[in-house]
mmCIF file of C-alpha atoms in Angstrom:
data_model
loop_
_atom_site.group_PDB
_atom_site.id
_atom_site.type_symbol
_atom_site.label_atom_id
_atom_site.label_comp_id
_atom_site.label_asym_id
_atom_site.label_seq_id
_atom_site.Cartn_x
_atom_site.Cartn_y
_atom_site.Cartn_z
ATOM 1 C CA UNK A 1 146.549 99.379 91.811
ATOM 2 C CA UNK A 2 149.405 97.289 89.728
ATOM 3 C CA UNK A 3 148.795 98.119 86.105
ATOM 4 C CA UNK A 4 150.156 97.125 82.887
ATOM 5 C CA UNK A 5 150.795 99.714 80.053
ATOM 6 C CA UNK A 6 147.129 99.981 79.356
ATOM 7 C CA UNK A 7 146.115 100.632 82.929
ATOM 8 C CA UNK A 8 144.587 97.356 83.366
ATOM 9 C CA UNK A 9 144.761 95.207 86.338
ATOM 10 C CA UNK A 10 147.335 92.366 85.412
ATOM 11 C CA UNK A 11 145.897 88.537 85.604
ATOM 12 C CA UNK A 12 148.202 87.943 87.987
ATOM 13 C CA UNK A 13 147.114 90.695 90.171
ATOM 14 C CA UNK A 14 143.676 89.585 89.415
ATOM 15 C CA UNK A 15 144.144 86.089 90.372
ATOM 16 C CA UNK A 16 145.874 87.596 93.761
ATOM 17 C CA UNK A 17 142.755 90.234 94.481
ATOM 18 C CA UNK A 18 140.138 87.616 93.836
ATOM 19 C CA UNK A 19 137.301 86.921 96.481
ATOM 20 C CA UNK A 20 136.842 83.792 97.296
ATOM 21 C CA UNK A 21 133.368 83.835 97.975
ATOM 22 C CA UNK A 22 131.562 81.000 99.214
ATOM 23 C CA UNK A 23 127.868 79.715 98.564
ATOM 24 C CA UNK A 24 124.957 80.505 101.508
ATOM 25 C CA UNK A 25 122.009 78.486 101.002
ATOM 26 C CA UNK A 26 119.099 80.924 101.720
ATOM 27 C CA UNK A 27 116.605 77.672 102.171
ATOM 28 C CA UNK A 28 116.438 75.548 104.962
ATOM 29 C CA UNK A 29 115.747 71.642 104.061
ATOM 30 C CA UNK A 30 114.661 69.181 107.341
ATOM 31 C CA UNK A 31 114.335 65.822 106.979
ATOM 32 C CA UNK A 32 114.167 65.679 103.676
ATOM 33 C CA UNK A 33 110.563 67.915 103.161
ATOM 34 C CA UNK A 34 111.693 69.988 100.598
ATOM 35 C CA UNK A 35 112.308 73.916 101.100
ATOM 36 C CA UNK A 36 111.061 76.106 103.921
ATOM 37 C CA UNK A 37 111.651 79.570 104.499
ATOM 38 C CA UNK A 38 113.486 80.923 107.825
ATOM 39 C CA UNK A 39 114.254 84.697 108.020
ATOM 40 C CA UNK A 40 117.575 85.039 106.337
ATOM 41 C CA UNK A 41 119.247 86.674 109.162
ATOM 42 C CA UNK A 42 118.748 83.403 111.061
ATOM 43 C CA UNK A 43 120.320 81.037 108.349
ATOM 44 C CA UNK A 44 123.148 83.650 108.239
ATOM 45 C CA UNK A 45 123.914 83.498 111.939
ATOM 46 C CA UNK A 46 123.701 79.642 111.045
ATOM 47 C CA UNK A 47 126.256 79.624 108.573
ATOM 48 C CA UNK A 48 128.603 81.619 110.466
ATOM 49 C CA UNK A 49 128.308 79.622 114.173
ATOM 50 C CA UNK A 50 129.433 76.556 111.841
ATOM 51 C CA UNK A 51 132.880 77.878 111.342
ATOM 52 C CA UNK A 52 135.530 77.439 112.985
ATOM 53 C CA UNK A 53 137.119 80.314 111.979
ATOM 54 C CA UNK A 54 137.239 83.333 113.958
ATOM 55 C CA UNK A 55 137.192 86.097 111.794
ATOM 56 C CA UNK A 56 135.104 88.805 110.798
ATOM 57 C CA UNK A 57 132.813 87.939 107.635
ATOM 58 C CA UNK A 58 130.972 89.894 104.831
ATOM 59 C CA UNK A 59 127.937 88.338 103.192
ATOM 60 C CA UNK A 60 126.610 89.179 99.857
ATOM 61 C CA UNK A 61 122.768 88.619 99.068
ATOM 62 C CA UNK A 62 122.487 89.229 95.344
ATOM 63 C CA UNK A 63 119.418 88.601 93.063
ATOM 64 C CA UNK A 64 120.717 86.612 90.182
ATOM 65 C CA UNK A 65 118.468 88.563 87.731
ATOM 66 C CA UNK A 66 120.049 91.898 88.032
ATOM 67 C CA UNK A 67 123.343 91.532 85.812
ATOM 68 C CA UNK A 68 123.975 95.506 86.011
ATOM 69 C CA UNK A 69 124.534 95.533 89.885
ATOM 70 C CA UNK A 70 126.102 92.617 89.901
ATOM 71 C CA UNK A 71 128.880 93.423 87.117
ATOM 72 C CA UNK A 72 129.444 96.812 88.590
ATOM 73 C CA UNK A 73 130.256 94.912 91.961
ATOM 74 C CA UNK A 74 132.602 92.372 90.208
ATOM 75 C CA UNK A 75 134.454 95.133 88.161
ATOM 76 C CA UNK A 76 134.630 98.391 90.426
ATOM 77 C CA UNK A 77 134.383 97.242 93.317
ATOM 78 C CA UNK A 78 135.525 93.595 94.330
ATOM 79 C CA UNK A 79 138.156 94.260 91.569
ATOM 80 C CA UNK A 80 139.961 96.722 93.712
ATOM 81 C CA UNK A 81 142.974 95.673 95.307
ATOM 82 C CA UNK A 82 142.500 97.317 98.866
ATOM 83 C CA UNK A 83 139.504 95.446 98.468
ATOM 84 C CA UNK A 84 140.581 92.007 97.157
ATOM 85 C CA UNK A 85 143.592 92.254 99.410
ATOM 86 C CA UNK A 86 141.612 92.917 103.103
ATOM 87 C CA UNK A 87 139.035 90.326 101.811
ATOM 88 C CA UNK A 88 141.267 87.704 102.155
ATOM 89 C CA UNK A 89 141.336 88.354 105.903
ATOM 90 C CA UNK A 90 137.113 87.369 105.701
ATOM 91 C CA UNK A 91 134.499 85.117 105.927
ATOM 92 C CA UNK A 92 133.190 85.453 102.652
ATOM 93 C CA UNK A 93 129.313 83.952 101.819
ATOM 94 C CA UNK A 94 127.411 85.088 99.081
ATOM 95 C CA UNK A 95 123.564 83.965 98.575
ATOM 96 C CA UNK A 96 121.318 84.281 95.690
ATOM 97 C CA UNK A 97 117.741 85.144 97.098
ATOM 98 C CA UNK A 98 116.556 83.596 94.149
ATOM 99 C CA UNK A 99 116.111 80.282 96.510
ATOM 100 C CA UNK A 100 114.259 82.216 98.830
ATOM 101 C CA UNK A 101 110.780 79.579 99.010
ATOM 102 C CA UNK A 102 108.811 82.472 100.605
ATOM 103 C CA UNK A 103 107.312 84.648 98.168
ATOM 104 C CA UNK A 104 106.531 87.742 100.390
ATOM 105 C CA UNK A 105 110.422 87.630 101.917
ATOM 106 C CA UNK A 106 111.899 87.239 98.683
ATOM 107 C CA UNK A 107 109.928 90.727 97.383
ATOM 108 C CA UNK A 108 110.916 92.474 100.248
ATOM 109 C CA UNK A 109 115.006 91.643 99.876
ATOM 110 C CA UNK A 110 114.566 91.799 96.080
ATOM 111 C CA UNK A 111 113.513 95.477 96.887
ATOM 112 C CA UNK A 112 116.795 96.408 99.189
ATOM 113 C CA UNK A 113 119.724 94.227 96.650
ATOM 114 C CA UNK A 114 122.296 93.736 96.706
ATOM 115 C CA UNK A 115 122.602 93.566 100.677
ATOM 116 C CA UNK A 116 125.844 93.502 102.329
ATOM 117 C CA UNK A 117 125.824 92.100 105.904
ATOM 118 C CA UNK A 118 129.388 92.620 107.880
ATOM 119 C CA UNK A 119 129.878 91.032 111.125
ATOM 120 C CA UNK A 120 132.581 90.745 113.565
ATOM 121 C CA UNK A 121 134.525 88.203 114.335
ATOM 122 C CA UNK A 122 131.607 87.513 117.381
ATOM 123 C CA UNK A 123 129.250 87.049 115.081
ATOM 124 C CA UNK A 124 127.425 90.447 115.810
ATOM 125 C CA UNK A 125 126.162 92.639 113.205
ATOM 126 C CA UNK A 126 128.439 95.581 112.173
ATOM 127 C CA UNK A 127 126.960 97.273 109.738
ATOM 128 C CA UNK A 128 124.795 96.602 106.330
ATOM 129 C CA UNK A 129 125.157 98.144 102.996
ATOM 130 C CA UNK A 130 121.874 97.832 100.677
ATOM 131 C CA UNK A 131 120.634 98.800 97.052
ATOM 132 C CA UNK A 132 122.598 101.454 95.293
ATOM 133 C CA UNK A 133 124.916 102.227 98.176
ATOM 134 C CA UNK A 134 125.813 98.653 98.105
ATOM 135 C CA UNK A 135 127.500 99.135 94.655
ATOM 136 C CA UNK A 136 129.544 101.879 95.506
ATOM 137 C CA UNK A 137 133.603 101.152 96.184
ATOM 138 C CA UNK A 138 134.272 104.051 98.464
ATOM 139 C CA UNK A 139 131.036 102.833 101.023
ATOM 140 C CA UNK A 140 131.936 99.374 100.757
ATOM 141 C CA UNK A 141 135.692 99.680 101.278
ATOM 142 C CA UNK A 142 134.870 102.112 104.248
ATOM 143 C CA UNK A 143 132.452 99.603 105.794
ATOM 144 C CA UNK A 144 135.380 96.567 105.354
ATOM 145 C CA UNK A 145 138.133 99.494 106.660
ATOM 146 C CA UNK A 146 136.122 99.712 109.676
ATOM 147 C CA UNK A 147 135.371 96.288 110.202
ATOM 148 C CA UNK A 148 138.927 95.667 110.092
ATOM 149 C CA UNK A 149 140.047 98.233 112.153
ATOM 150 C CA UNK A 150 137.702 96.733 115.444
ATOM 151 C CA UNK A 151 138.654 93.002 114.547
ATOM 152 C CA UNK A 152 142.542 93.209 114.341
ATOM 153 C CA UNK A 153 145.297 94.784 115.897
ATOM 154 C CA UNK A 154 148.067 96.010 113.850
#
């Protein structure tokens, strides 16, 4: 990782590493009748087949409320440069299940955040990280390695 003298992360580098994540709205709206739930895997698959990008993607459910998961993502995680640096390569949606209108579905992912979903670049599932394993760099980077490794060719 580029460091100054005090082992910090420069801005520059910062700025460079950054993911550039991208809202997913986790309610569906028709014809202007206000919210309705559909299961989130469905308005995931959604957001991806609307892309016209073909590349694999990463998408981050996190509950809004809990600031301790989501500041250890931000700083140990998404603030490493292997990281930052193959994330540029992704898709990159994030959703707050906060906007979940379905009580019962909103418990139940509340339970398992954050929730990583990884997909390849045909829009299958790859693998999922959830709750405390979520948070940790060395699973995360490992699931992105591997996603990488069976989406490009070096």
């Amino acid at each position: 990782m580029s460091g100054g003298q005090s082992g910090r992360t420069s801005q520059a580098t910062q700025q460079r590493i950054r993911v550039d994540w991208q809202e997913l709205r986790l309610a569906h709206t028709e014809d202007g009748y206000g919210a309705s739930a559909r299961p989130v895997d469905d308005l995931i698959l959604d957001a991806l087949k609307a892309r016209k990008e073909v590349l694999p993607a990463v998408v981050w459910i996190y509950d809004l409320e809990d600031e301790k998961a989501n500041q250890a993502l931000e700083t140990k995680v998404f603030a490493d440069e292997k990281v930052g640096l193959a994330m540029k390569r992704f898709i990159c949606l994030k959703g707050n299940l906060e906007v979940i209108p379905n009580a019962t579905a909103l418990r139940e992912l509340r339970r398992r955040a954050p929730v990583f979903y990884f997909y390849d670049p045909g829009r299958n599932l790859f693998t999922k990280l959830e709750g405390k394993r979520a948070t940790s760099r060395s699973r995360f980077y490992g699931a992105v390695e591997k996603l990488w490794a069976s989406s490009f060719e070096m």
